[in-house]
mmCIF file of C-alpha atoms in Angstrom:
data_model
loop_
_atom_site.group_PDB
_atom_site.id
_atom_site.type_symbol
_atom_site.label_atom_id
_atom_site.label_comp_id
_atom_site.label_asym_id
_atom_site.label_seq_id
_atom_site.Cartn_x
_atom_site.Cartn_y
_atom_site.Cartn_z
ATOM 1 C CA MET V 1 18.032 4.763 -9.702
ATOM 2 C CA THR V 2 18.408 7.793 -7.470
ATOM 3 C CA LYS V 3 15.819 10.502 -6.951
ATOM 4 C CA ILE V 4 17.844 13.228 -8.640
ATOM 5 C CA ARG V 5 18.556 11.081 -11.704
ATOM 6 C CA LEU V 6 14.886 10.162 -12.075
ATOM 7 C CA TYR V 7 13.717 13.770 -11.740
ATOM 8 C CA LEU V 8 16.359 14.967 -14.193
ATOM 9 C CA LEU V 9 15.416 12.269 -16.684
ATOM 10 C CA LEU V 10 11.699 13.022 -16.349
ATOM 11 C CA SER V 11 12.314 16.753 -16.821
ATOM 12 C CA ILE V 12 14.364 16.127 -19.961
ATOM 13 C CA ALA V 13 11.729 13.689 -21.252
ATOM 14 C CA CYS V 14 8.905 16.188 -20.681
ATOM 15 C CA VAL V 15 10.793 19.052 -22.347
ATOM 16 C CA ALA V 16 11.661 16.777 -25.283
ATOM 17 C CA GLY V 17 8.062 15.577 -25.496
ATOM 18 C CA TYR V 18 6.598 19.094 -25.579
ATOM 19 C CA ALA V 19 9.283 20.208 -28.053
ATOM 20 C CA TRP V 20 8.438 17.233 -30.273
ATOM 21 C CA ILE V 21 4.716 18.043 -30.185
ATOM 22 C CA GLY V 22 5.554 21.670 -30.978
ATOM 23 C CA VAL V 23 7.637 20.621 -33.982
ATOM 24 C CA GLN V 24 4.818 18.377 -35.179
ATOM 25 C CA LEU V 25 2.222 21.133 -34.831
ATOM 26 C CA TYR V 26 4.488 23.522 -36.746
ATOM 27 C CA GLN V 27 5.073 20.934 -39.435
ATOM 28 C CA ASP V 28 1.324 20.201 -39.548
ATOM 29 C CA ARG V 29 0.545 23.814 -40.317
ATOM 30 C CA PHE V 30 3.371 25.000 -42.550
ATOM 31 C CA THR V 31 4.904 22.082 -44.449
ATOM 32 C CA ASP V 32 3.763 18.895 -46.126
ATOM 33 C CA THR V 33 6.666 16.529 -45.498
ATOM 34 C CA PRO V 34 5.998 14.407 -42.419
ATOM 35 C CA ILE V 35 8.869 13.961 -39.963
ATOM 36 C CA ASN V 36 9.476 10.313 -39.122
ATOM 37 C CA ALA V 37 11.623 9.609 -36.081
ATOM 38 C CA CYS V 38 11.246 5.881 -35.554
ATOM 39 C CA ILE V 39 14.511 4.016 -36.161
ATOM 40 C CA VAL V 40 12.804 0.611 -36.174
ATOM 41 C CA LYS V 41 10.522 1.710 -38.993
ATOM 42 C CA HIS V 42 13.382 3.268 -40.955
ATOM 43 C CA VAL V 43 15.571 0.174 -40.663
ATOM 44 C CA THR V 44 13.068 -2.670 -40.953
ATOM 45 C CA GLY V 45 10.023 -1.071 -42.576
ATOM 46 C CA ILE V 46 7.852 -2.543 -39.815
ATOM 47 C CA PRO V 47 6.207 -0.120 -37.365
ATOM 48 C CA CYS V 48 7.259 -0.454 -33.727
ATOM 49 C CA PRO V 49 4.803 -0.859 -30.814
ATOM 50 C CA SER V 50 4.715 2.887 -30.183
ATOM 51 C CA CYS V 51 4.501 4.076 -33.792
ATOM 52 C CA GLY V 52 1.521 6.371 -34.248
ATOM 53 C CA SER V 53 1.576 7.691 -30.708
ATOM 54 C CA THR V 54 2.576 11.184 -31.888
ATOM 55 C CA ARG V 55 -0.393 11.240 -34.253
ATOM 56 C CA SER V 56 -2.498 9.917 -31.383
ATOM 57 C CA VAL V 57 -1.407 12.758 -29.064
ATOM 58 C CA LEU V 58 -2.086 15.278 -31.845
ATOM 59 C CA SER V 59 -5.579 13.797 -32.285
ATOM 60 C CA ILE V 60 -6.192 14.123 -28.542
ATOM 61 C CA LEU V 61 -5.130 17.787 -28.781
ATOM 62 C CA LYS V 62 -7.812 18.253 -31.435
ATOM 63 C CA GLY V 63 -10.335 16.445 -29.186
ATOM 64 C CA ASP V 64 -10.678 13.518 -31.577
ATOM 65 C CA PHE V 65 -10.455 10.672 -29.054
ATOM 66 C CA TRP V 66 -11.682 7.872 -31.349
ATOM 67 C CA ASN V 67 -9.041 8.677 -33.919
ATOM 68 C CA ALA V 68 -6.453 8.860 -31.140
ATOM 69 C CA ALA V 69 -7.356 5.362 -29.970
ATOM 70 C CA TRP V 70 -7.154 4.120 -33.555
ATOM 71 C CA TRP V 71 -3.687 5.590 -34.176
ATOM 72 C CA ASN V 72 -2.256 4.159 -30.979
ATOM 73 C CA PRO V 73 -3.835 3.729 -27.516
ATOM 74 C CA PHE V 74 -0.411 4.483 -25.987
ATOM 75 C CA GLY V 75 -1.094 8.107 -26.928
ATOM 76 C CA PHE V 76 -3.456 8.380 -23.947
ATOM 77 C CA LEU V 77 -0.716 7.101 -21.617
ATOM 78 C CA ILE V 78 1.772 9.588 -23.055
ATOM 79 C CA THR V 79 -0.715 12.467 -22.775
ATOM 80 C CA ILE V 80 -1.432 11.619 -19.140
ATOM 81 C CA ILE V 81 2.302 11.414 -18.371
ATOM 82 C CA LEU V 82 3.007 14.700 -20.168
ATOM 83 C CA LEU V 83 0.197 16.424 -18.242
ATOM 84 C CA VAL V 84 0.769 14.932 -14.791
ATOM 85 C CA VAL V 85 4.558 14.669 -14.489
ATOM 86 C CA PRO V 86 5.462 18.403 -14.819
ATOM 87 C CA VAL V 87 2.835 19.321 -12.200
ATOM 88 C CA TRP V 88 3.940 16.533 -9.876
ATOM 89 C CA LEU V 89 7.611 17.481 -10.326
ATOM 90 C CA THR V 90 6.850 21.103 -9.476
ATOM 91 C CA VAL V 91 4.832 20.162 -6.388
ATOM 92 C CA ASP V 92 7.610 17.832 -5.190
ATOM 93 C CA TYR V 93 10.230 20.491 -5.849
ATOM 94 C CA ARG V 94 8.284 23.223 -4.056
ATOM 95 C CA SER V 95 7.428 21.104 -1.009
ATOM 96 C CA ASN V 96 10.812 19.335 -0.955
ATOM 97 C CA ARG V 97 9.234 15.871 -0.887
ATOM 98 C CA SER V 98 9.859 12.776 -2.986
ATOM 99 C CA SER V 99 6.330 11.454 -3.555
ATOM 100 C CA LEU V 100 6.875 10.980 -7.306
ATOM 101 C CA PHE V 101 10.033 8.967 -6.668
ATOM 102 C CA GLU V 102 8.212 6.762 -4.145
ATOM 103 C CA PHE V 103 5.340 6.301 -6.601
ATOM 104 C CA TYR V 104 7.835 5.346 -9.322
ATOM 105 C CA LEU V 105 9.419 2.694 -7.089
ATOM 106 C CA HIS V 106 6.005 1.277 -6.122
ATOM 107 C CA ALA V 107 4.854 1.223 -9.752
ATOM 108 C CA GLU V 108 8.065 -0.520 -10.803
ATOM 109 C CA ALA V 109 7.657 -3.183 -8.097
ATOM 110 C CA PHE V 110 4.016 -3.665 -9.146
ATOM 111 C CA LEU V 111 4.914 -4.087 -12.824
ATOM 112 C CA GLN V 112 7.621 -6.619 -11.980
ATOM 113 C CA ARG V 113 5.053 -9.059 -10.543
ATOM 114 C CA LYS V 114 4.812 -12.101 -12.753
ATOM 115 C CA TYR V 115 1.149 -11.888 -13.825
ATOM 116 C CA VAL V 116 1.117 -8.101 -14.197
ATOM 117 C CA ALA V 117 4.242 -8.255 -16.347
ATOM 118 C CA ALA V 118 2.810 -11.063 -18.496
ATOM 119 C CA PHE V 119 -0.440 -9.117 -18.987
ATOM 120 C CA ALA V 120 1.451 -5.936 -19.896
ATOM 121 C CA ILE V 121 3.659 -7.799 -22.381
ATOM 122 C CA LEU V 122 0.561 -9.349 -23.987
ATOM 123 C CA ILE V 123 -1.036 -5.914 -24.368
ATOM 124 C CA VAL V 124 2.113 -4.475 -25.948
ATOM 125 C CA ILE V 125 2.437 -7.388 -28.381
ATOM 126 C CA ALA V 126 -1.276 -7.218 -29.292
ATOM 127 C CA ASN V 127 -0.907 -3.489 -29.925
ATOM 128 C CA TRP V 128 2.184 -4.150 -32.023
ATOM 129 C CA ILE V 129 0.354 -6.705 -34.174
ATOM 130 C CA TRP V 130 -2.488 -4.211 -34.591
ATOM 131 C CA ASN V 131 0.052 -1.524 -35.590
ATOM 132 C CA ILE V 132 1.569 -3.778 -38.249
ATOM 133 C CA ASN V 133 -1.915 -4.665 -39.540
ATOM 134 C CA LYS V 134 -2.876 -0.994 -39.758
ATOM 135 C CA GLY V 135 0.347 -0.340 -41.678
ATOM 136 C CA LEU V 136 1.185 2.850 -39.770
ATOM 137 C CA MET S 1 36.562 -14.401 4.980
ATOM 138 C CA ASP S 2 39.538 -16.337 3.713
ATOM 139 C CA SER S 3 41.574 -14.293 1.215
ATOM 140 C CA GLN S 4 41.851 -17.350 -1.040
ATOM 141 C CA LYS S 5 38.069 -17.609 -1.280
ATOM 142 C CA VAL S 6 37.777 -13.878 -1.908
ATOM 143 C CA ASP S 7 40.333 -14.006 -4.715
ATOM 144 C CA MET S 8 38.508 -16.969 -6.206
ATOM 145 C CA PHE S 9 35.268 -14.981 -6.176
ATOM 146 C CA ILE S 10 36.966 -11.966 -7.769
ATOM 147 C CA MET S 11 38.527 -14.113 -10.474
ATOM 148 C CA ALA S 12 35.243 -15.780 -11.328
ATOM 149 C CA ASN S 13 33.044 -12.679 -11.131
ATOM 150 C CA GLY S 14 35.365 -9.728 -11.772
ATOM 151 C CA LYS S 15 33.919 -9.038 -15.218
ATOM 152 C CA PHE S 16 30.466 -8.391 -13.701
ATOM 153 C CA PHE S 17 31.654 -5.306 -11.780
ATOM 154 C CA GLU S 18 33.158 -1.915 -12.550
ATOM 155 C CA SER S 19 36.930 -2.018 -12.160
ATOM 156 C CA HIS S 20 36.893 0.716 -9.519
ATOM 157 C CA HIS S 21 34.499 -1.350 -7.418
ATOM 158 C CA VAL S 22 36.571 -4.529 -7.418
ATOM 159 C CA MET S 23 39.009 -3.457 -4.687
ATOM 160 C CA GLN S 24 36.119 -2.235 -2.561
ATOM 161 C CA ILE S 25 34.311 -5.567 -3.030
ATOM 162 C CA ARG S 26 37.500 -7.392 -2.042
ATOM 163 C CA ASP S 27 37.832 -5.416 1.182
ATOM 164 C CA ARG S 28 34.175 -5.931 2.064
ATOM 165 C CA LEU S 29 34.356 -9.668 1.362
ATOM 166 C CA LEU S 30 37.475 -10.046 3.524
ATOM 167 C CA ALA S 31 35.593 -8.433 6.398
ATOM 168 C CA VAL S 32 32.489 -10.599 5.956
ATOM 169 C CA ASP S 33 31.791 -13.681 8.083
ATOM 170 C CA ASP S 34 32.682 -17.076 6.592
ATOM 171 C CA SER S 35 29.090 -18.334 6.929
ATOM 172 C CA LYS S 36 27.978 -16.086 4.041
ATOM 173 C CA TRP S 37 30.362 -17.704 1.569
ATOM 174 C CA GLY S 38 27.848 -20.314 0.400
ATOM 175 C CA MET S 39 25.250 -17.699 -0.440
ATOM 176 C CA ILE S 40 27.659 -15.239 -2.064
ATOM 177 C CA GLN S 41 29.199 -17.995 -4.150
ATOM 178 C CA THR S 42 25.854 -19.013 -5.616
ATOM 179 C CA LEU S 43 24.720 -15.479 -6.561
ATOM 180 C CA GLN S 44 23.890 -15.114 -10.247
ATOM 181 C CA PHE S 45 24.960 -11.871 -11.903
ATOM 182 C CA LYS S 46 23.833 -10.381 -15.202
ATOM 183 C CA ASP S 47 26.413 -10.432 -17.961
ATOM 184 C CA PRO S 48 27.145 -6.928 -19.349
ATOM 185 C CA THR S 49 27.958 -8.400 -22.778
ATOM 186 C CA THR S 50 24.547 -10.061 -23.004
ATOM 187 C CA SER S 51 22.792 -6.813 -22.182
ATOM 188 C CA LEU S 52 24.894 -5.049 -24.826
ATOM 189 C CA ILE S 53 23.763 -7.570 -27.453
ATOM 190 C CA VAL S 54 20.134 -7.141 -26.384
ATOM 191 C CA SER S 55 20.586 -3.367 -26.449
ATOM 192 C CA LEU S 56 21.979 -3.446 -29.983
ATOM 193 C CA LEU S 57 19.184 -5.675 -31.268
ATOM 194 C CA ALA S 58 16.115 -4.565 -29.310
ATOM 195 C CA GLY S 59 17.232 -1.375 -27.595
ATOM 196 C CA SER S 60 14.531 0.813 -29.089
ATOM 197 C CA LEU S 61 11.886 -1.453 -27.555
ATOM 198 C CA GLY S 62 13.515 -0.997 -24.136
ATOM 199 C CA ILE S 63 14.101 -4.724 -23.661
ATOM 200 C CA ASP S 64 17.669 -4.153 -22.444
ATOM 201 C CA ARG S 65 16.351 -1.995 -19.605
ATOM 202 C CA PHE S 66 13.626 -4.494 -18.739
ATOM 203 C CA MET S 67 16.275 -7.217 -18.631
ATOM 204 C CA ILE S 68 18.488 -5.559 -16.028
ATOM 205 C CA GLY S 69 15.445 -4.693 -13.894
ATOM 206 C CA ASP S 70 14.918 -1.013 -14.775
ATOM 207 C CA THR S 71 11.252 -1.547 -15.613
ATOM 208 C CA GLY S 72 10.323 2.133 -15.418
ATOM 209 C CA LEU S 73 13.065 3.183 -17.828
ATOM 210 C CA GLY S 74 12.163 0.250 -20.085
ATOM 211 C CA ILE S 75 8.585 1.487 -20.381
ATOM 212 C CA GLY S 76 9.914 4.980 -21.039
ATOM 213 C CA LYS S 77 12.005 3.656 -23.894
ATOM 214 C CA LEU S 78 9.198 1.466 -25.233
ATOM 215 C CA ILE S 79 6.512 4.146 -25.477
ATOM 216 C CA THR S 80 8.838 6.724 -27.050
ATOM 217 C CA CYS S 81 10.383 4.512 -29.772
ATOM 218 C CA GLY S 82 13.629 4.327 -27.784
ATOM 219 C CA GLY S 83 13.559 8.005 -26.837
ATOM 220 C CA PHE S 84 13.189 9.030 -30.528
ATOM 221 C CA GLY S 85 16.093 6.667 -31.225
ATOM 222 C CA ILE S 86 18.540 8.918 -29.395
ATOM 223 C CA TRP S 87 18.231 7.247 -26.015
ATOM 224 C CA ALA S 88 18.555 3.842 -27.691
ATOM 225 C CA ILE S 89 21.901 4.897 -29.181
ATOM 226 C CA ILE S 90 23.086 6.432 -25.879
ATOM 227 C CA ASP S 91 22.193 3.169 -24.144
ATOM 228 C CA TRP S 92 24.466 1.175 -26.458
ATOM 229 C CA PHE S 93 27.270 2.864 -24.543
ATOM 230 C CA MET S 94 25.583 3.073 -21.135
ATOM 231 C CA ILE S 95 24.024 -0.357 -20.742
ATOM 232 C CA MET S 96 27.184 -2.267 -19.782
ATOM 233 C CA GLY S 97 27.913 0.184 -16.969
ATOM 234 C CA ALA S 98 24.268 0.101 -15.874
ATOM 235 C CA THR S 99 24.364 -3.703 -15.740
ATOM 236 C CA ARG S 100 27.514 -3.623 -13.594
ATOM 237 C CA GLU S 101 25.855 -1.119 -11.251
ATOM 238 C CA LYS S 102 22.887 -3.467 -10.898
ATOM 239 C CA ASN S 103 25.275 -6.341 -10.123
ATOM 240 C CA ILE S 104 27.025 -4.475 -7.357
ATOM 241 C CA ALA S 105 23.670 -3.423 -5.896
ATOM 242 C CA LYS S 106 22.674 -7.091 -5.824
ATOM 243 C CA LEU S 107 25.917 -8.125 -4.147
ATOM 244 C CA GLN S 108 25.576 -5.369 -1.576
ATOM 245 C CA GLN S 109 22.244 -6.813 -0.448
ATOM 246 C CA TYR S 110 24.099 -9.889 0.777
ATOM 247 C CA LEU S 111 27.146 -8.225 2.311
#
Protein backbone atom coordinates (compact mmCIF):
# COMPACT_ATOMS: atom_id res chain seq x y z
CA MET A 1 0.00 0.00 0.00
CA THR A 2 1.52 3.29 -1.06
CA LYS A 3 0.61 6.70 0.30
CA ILE A 4 -0.92 7.96 -2.93
CA ARG A 5 -3.07 4.85 -3.36
CA LEU A 6 -4.35 5.07 0.21
CA TYR A 7 -5.18 8.78 -0.09
CA LEU A 8 -6.90 8.23 -3.43
CA LEU A 9 -8.91 5.33 -2.04
CA LEU A 10 -9.91 7.29 1.06
CA SER A 11 -10.97 10.28 -1.05
CA ILE A 12 -13.11 8.07 -3.29
CA ALA A 13 -14.58 6.33 -0.24
CA CYS A 14 -15.47 9.64 1.43
CA VAL A 15 -17.06 11.07 -1.73
CA ALA A 16 -19.01 7.83 -2.23
CA GLY A 17 -20.06 7.84 1.43
CA TYR A 18 -21.35 11.42 1.34
CA ALA A 19 -23.06 10.78 -2.01
CA TRP A 20 -24.73 7.68 -0.55
CA ILE A 21 -25.97 9.62 2.49
CA GLY A 22 -27.24 12.34 0.15
CA VAL A 23 -29.15 9.79 -1.93
CA GLN A 24 -30.64 8.30 1.23
CA LEU A 25 -31.72 11.70 2.55
CA TYR A 26 -33.31 12.51 -0.81
CA GLN A 27 -35.05 9.16 -0.88
CA ASP A 28 -36.16 9.66 2.75
CA ARG A 29 -37.90 12.90 1.87
CA PHE A 30 -39.35 12.35 -1.59
CA THR A 31 -40.00 8.65 -2.21
CA ASP A 32 -41.21 5.64 -0.29
CA THR A 33 -39.21 2.80 -1.83
CA PRO A 34 -36.11 2.09 0.24
CA ILE A 35 -32.85 1.55 -1.65
CA ASN A 36 -31.09 -1.63 -0.59
CA ALA A 37 -27.46 -1.98 -1.61
CA CYS A 38 -26.27 -5.03 0.30
CA ILE A 39 -25.42 -7.92 -2.02
CA VAL A 40 -25.22 -10.43 0.84
CA LYS A 41 -28.77 -9.61 1.87
CA HIS A 42 -30.04 -9.75 -1.71
CA VAL A 43 -28.42 -13.12 -2.39
CA THR A 44 -28.84 -14.96 0.91
CA GLY A 45 -31.64 -13.07 2.67
CA ILE A 46 -29.43 -12.82 5.77
CA PRO A 47 -28.20 -9.36 6.80
CA CYS A 48 -24.43 -8.84 6.74
CA PRO A 49 -22.41 -7.50 9.70
CA SER A 50 -22.67 -3.92 8.44
CA CYS A 51 -26.33 -3.93 7.42
CA GLY A 52 -28.18 -1.08 9.09
CA SER A 53 -25.17 1.20 9.26
CA THR A 54 -26.71 3.63 6.75
CA ARG A 55 -29.83 3.88 8.90
CA SER A 56 -27.54 4.28 11.90
CA VAL A 57 -25.67 7.20 10.28
CA LEU A 58 -29.01 8.79 9.33
CA SER A 59 -30.17 8.44 12.95
CA ILE A 60 -26.97 10.11 14.14
CA LEU A 61 -27.66 12.97 11.70
CA LYS A 62 -31.04 13.40 13.38
CA GLY A 63 -29.35 13.30 16.81
CA ASP A 64 -31.03 10.04 17.77
CA PHE A 65 -28.00 8.22 19.21
CA TRP A 66 -29.90 5.38 20.94
CA ASN A 67 -31.64 4.45 17.72
CA ALA A 68 -28.30 4.67 15.91
CA ALA A 69 -26.74 2.20 18.33
CA TRP A 70 -29.72 -0.11 17.90
CA TRP A 71 -29.55 -0.10 14.08
CA ASN A 72 -25.83 -0.82 14.02
CA PRO A 73 -23.02 0.40 16.32
CA PHE A 74 -20.71 0.46 13.27
CA GLY A 75 -22.58 3.62 12.27
CA PHE A 76 -20.61 5.56 14.89
CA LEU A 77 -17.33 4.28 13.42
CA ILE A 78 -18.44 5.26 9.92
CA THR A 79 -19.57 8.71 11.08
CA ILE A 80 -16.25 9.33 12.80
CA ILE A 81 -14.33 8.20 9.70
CA LEU A 82 -16.50 10.35 7.40
CA LEU A 83 -15.96 13.39 9.64
CA VAL A 84 -12.26 12.97 10.43
CA VAL A 85 -10.75 11.62 7.20
CA PRO A 86 -11.59 14.57 4.86
CA VAL A 87 -10.18 17.05 7.39
CA TRP A 88 -7.08 14.95 7.98
CA LEU A 89 -6.57 14.48 4.22
CA THR A 90 -6.81 18.23 3.66
CA VAL A 91 -4.37 19.01 6.47
CA ASP A 92 -1.89 16.42 5.14
CA TYR A 93 -2.27 17.76 1.62
CA ARG A 94 -1.81 21.39 2.66
CA SER A 95 1.21 20.73 4.89
CA ASN A 96 2.69 18.09 2.56
CA ARG A 97 3.02 15.52 5.35
CA SER A 98 1.95 11.89 5.57
CA SER A 99 0.62 11.65 9.13
CA LEU A 100 -2.58 9.87 8.06
CA PHE A 101 -0.58 7.26 6.15
CA GLU A 102 1.68 6.67 9.17
CA PHE A 103 -1.39 6.40 11.41
CA TYR A 104 -2.93 3.89 8.99
CA LEU A 105 0.21 1.72 9.07
CA HIS A 106 0.36 1.85 12.89
CA ALA A 107 -3.35 1.02 13.19
CA GLU A 108 -2.95 -1.90 10.78
CA ALA A 109 0.01 -3.29 12.75
CA PHE A 110 -1.98 -2.89 15.99
CA LEU A 111 -5.01 -4.72 14.59
CA GLN A 112 -2.84 -7.58 13.33
CA ARG A 113 -1.78 -8.49 16.88
CA LYS A 114 -3.23 -11.83 17.84
CA TYR A 115 -5.40 -10.81 20.81
CA VAL A 116 -6.58 -7.53 19.28
CA ALA A 117 -7.57 -9.35 16.09
CA ALA A 118 -9.39 -12.08 18.04
CA PHE A 119 -11.28 -9.46 20.08
CA ALA A 120 -12.23 -7.51 16.95
CA ILE A 121 -13.44 -10.66 15.19
CA LEU A 122 -15.55 -11.57 18.24
CA ILE A 123 -17.14 -8.12 18.25
CA VAL A 124 -17.94 -8.33 14.53
CA ILE A 125 -19.46 -11.81 14.88
CA ALA A 126 -21.49 -10.76 17.96
CA ASN A 127 -22.77 -7.75 16.03
CA TRP A 128 -23.62 -9.99 13.09
CA ILE A 129 -25.62 -12.37 15.29
CA TRP A 130 -27.43 -9.37 16.77
CA ASN A 131 -28.15 -8.09 13.23
CA ILE A 132 -29.65 -11.43 12.21
CA ASN A 133 -31.73 -11.52 15.41
CA LYS A 134 -33.03 -8.01 14.78
CA GLY A 135 -33.95 -9.05 11.24
CA LEU A 136 -32.62 -5.87 9.63
CA MET B 1 23.49 -18.37 -6.05
CA ASP B 2 23.66 -21.45 -8.22
CA SER B 3 21.53 -21.06 -11.36
CA GLN B 4 20.20 -24.60 -10.88
CA LYS B 5 18.86 -23.70 -7.44
CA VAL B 6 17.38 -20.47 -8.77
CA ASP B 7 15.60 -22.29 -11.59
CA MET B 8 14.30 -24.83 -9.10
CA PHE B 9 12.89 -22.01 -6.97
CA ILE B 10 11.29 -20.36 -10.00
CA MET B 11 9.73 -23.63 -11.12
CA ALA B 12 8.29 -24.35 -7.70
CA ASN B 13 7.12 -20.82 -6.90
CA GLY B 14 6.60 -19.12 -10.27
CA LYS B 15 2.81 -19.13 -9.96
CA PHE B 16 3.01 -16.98 -6.81
CA PHE B 17 4.48 -13.99 -8.69
CA GLU B 18 3.49 -11.68 -11.52
CA SER B 19 5.04 -12.85 -14.78
CA HIS B 20 6.88 -9.56 -15.28
CA HIS B 21 8.54 -9.98 -11.89
CA VAL B 22 9.87 -13.48 -12.50
CA MET B 23 12.92 -12.43 -14.54
CA GLN B 24 13.72 -9.75 -11.99
CA ILE B 25 13.46 -12.30 -9.16
CA ARG B 26 15.76 -14.63 -11.09
CA ASP B 27 18.41 -11.95 -11.50
CA ARG B 28 18.21 -10.97 -7.84
CA LEU B 29 18.43 -14.59 -6.68
CA LEU B 30 21.48 -15.23 -8.88
CA ALA B 31 23.21 -12.28 -7.23
CA VAL B 32 22.31 -13.37 -3.69
CA ASP B 33 24.74 -15.23 -1.42
CA ASP B 34 24.37 -19.02 -1.19
CA SER B 35 23.85 -18.89 2.59
CA LYS B 36 20.34 -17.45 2.11
CA TRP B 37 19.14 -20.43 0.10
CA GLY B 38 17.85 -22.33 3.13
CA MET B 39 15.70 -19.44 4.26
CA ILE B 40 14.41 -18.52 0.80
CA GLN B 41 13.55 -22.13 0.07
CA THR B 42 11.38 -22.44 3.17
CA LEU B 43 9.39 -19.22 2.60
CA GLN B 44 5.64 -19.80 2.44
CA PHE B 45 3.73 -17.77 -0.14
CA LYS B 46 0.00 -17.12 -0.39
CA ASP B 47 -1.74 -18.86 -3.25
CA PRO B 48 -3.57 -16.40 -5.57
CA THR B 49 -6.17 -19.06 -6.43
CA THR B 50 -7.07 -19.53 -2.77
CA SER B 51 -7.56 -15.81 -2.30
CA LEU B 52 -9.74 -15.74 -5.43
CA ILE B 53 -11.97 -18.46 -3.97
CA VAL B 54 -12.20 -16.59 -0.66
CA SER B 55 -12.94 -13.38 -2.56
CA LEU B 56 -15.77 -15.01 -4.51
CA LEU B 57 -17.33 -16.52 -1.39
CA ALA B 58 -16.71 -13.93 1.33
CA GLY B 59 -15.47 -10.90 -0.57
CA SER B 60 -18.17 -8.55 0.68
CA LEU B 61 -17.07 -9.25 4.26
CA GLY B 62 -13.50 -8.28 3.33
CA ILE B 63 -12.07 -11.65 4.36
CA ASP B 64 -9.96 -11.89 1.19
CA ARG B 65 -8.21 -8.64 2.11
CA PHE B 66 -7.71 -9.73 5.71
CA MET B 67 -6.20 -12.97 4.43
CA ILE B 68 -3.47 -11.37 2.34
CA GLY B 69 -2.62 -8.95 5.16
CA ASP B 70 -4.40 -5.78 4.01
CA THR B 71 -6.19 -5.35 7.33
CA GLY B 72 -7.10 -1.71 6.76
CA LEU B 73 -8.71 -2.40 3.39
CA GLY B 74 -10.44 -5.45 4.89
CA ILE B 75 -12.09 -3.30 7.55
CA GLY B 76 -13.05 -0.81 4.85
CA LYS B 77 -14.76 -3.56 2.90
CA LEU B 78 -16.39 -5.05 6.00
CA ILE B 79 -18.03 -1.88 7.31
CA THR B 80 -19.33 -0.81 3.88
CA CYS B 81 -20.89 -4.14 2.81
CA GLY B 82 -18.00 -4.71 0.38
CA GLY B 83 -17.95 -1.10 -0.80
CA PHE B 84 -21.71 -1.24 -1.64
CA GLY B 85 -20.94 -4.50 -3.46
CA ILE B 86 -18.98 -2.68 -6.16
CA TRP B 87 -15.58 -3.01 -4.53
CA ALA B 88 -16.29 -6.68 -3.83
CA ILE B 89 -16.87 -7.28 -7.55
CA ILE B 90 -13.78 -5.24 -8.53
CA ASP B 91 -11.74 -7.32 -6.09
CA TRP B 92 -12.74 -10.56 -7.82
CA PHE B 93 -10.47 -9.34 -10.60
CA MET B 94 -7.88 -7.53 -8.47
CA ILE B 95 -7.25 -9.98 -5.64
CA MET B 96 -4.97 -12.39 -7.53
CA GLY B 97 -2.68 -9.54 -8.56
CA ALA B 98 -2.77 -8.10 -5.03
CA THR B 99 -1.79 -11.49 -3.60
CA ARG B 100 1.16 -11.74 -6.01
CA GLU B 101 2.27 -8.24 -5.02
CA LYS B 102 2.19 -9.28 -1.37
CA ASN B 103 4.27 -12.36 -2.22
CA ILE B 104 6.96 -10.37 -3.95
CA ALA B 105 7.05 -7.90 -1.05
CA LYS B 106 7.61 -10.84 1.29
CA LEU B 107 10.39 -12.27 -0.86
CA GLN B 108 12.06 -8.88 -1.10
CA GLN B 109 12.39 -8.75 2.68
CA TYR B 110 14.77 -11.71 2.48
CA LEU B 111 16.77 -10.70 -0.59
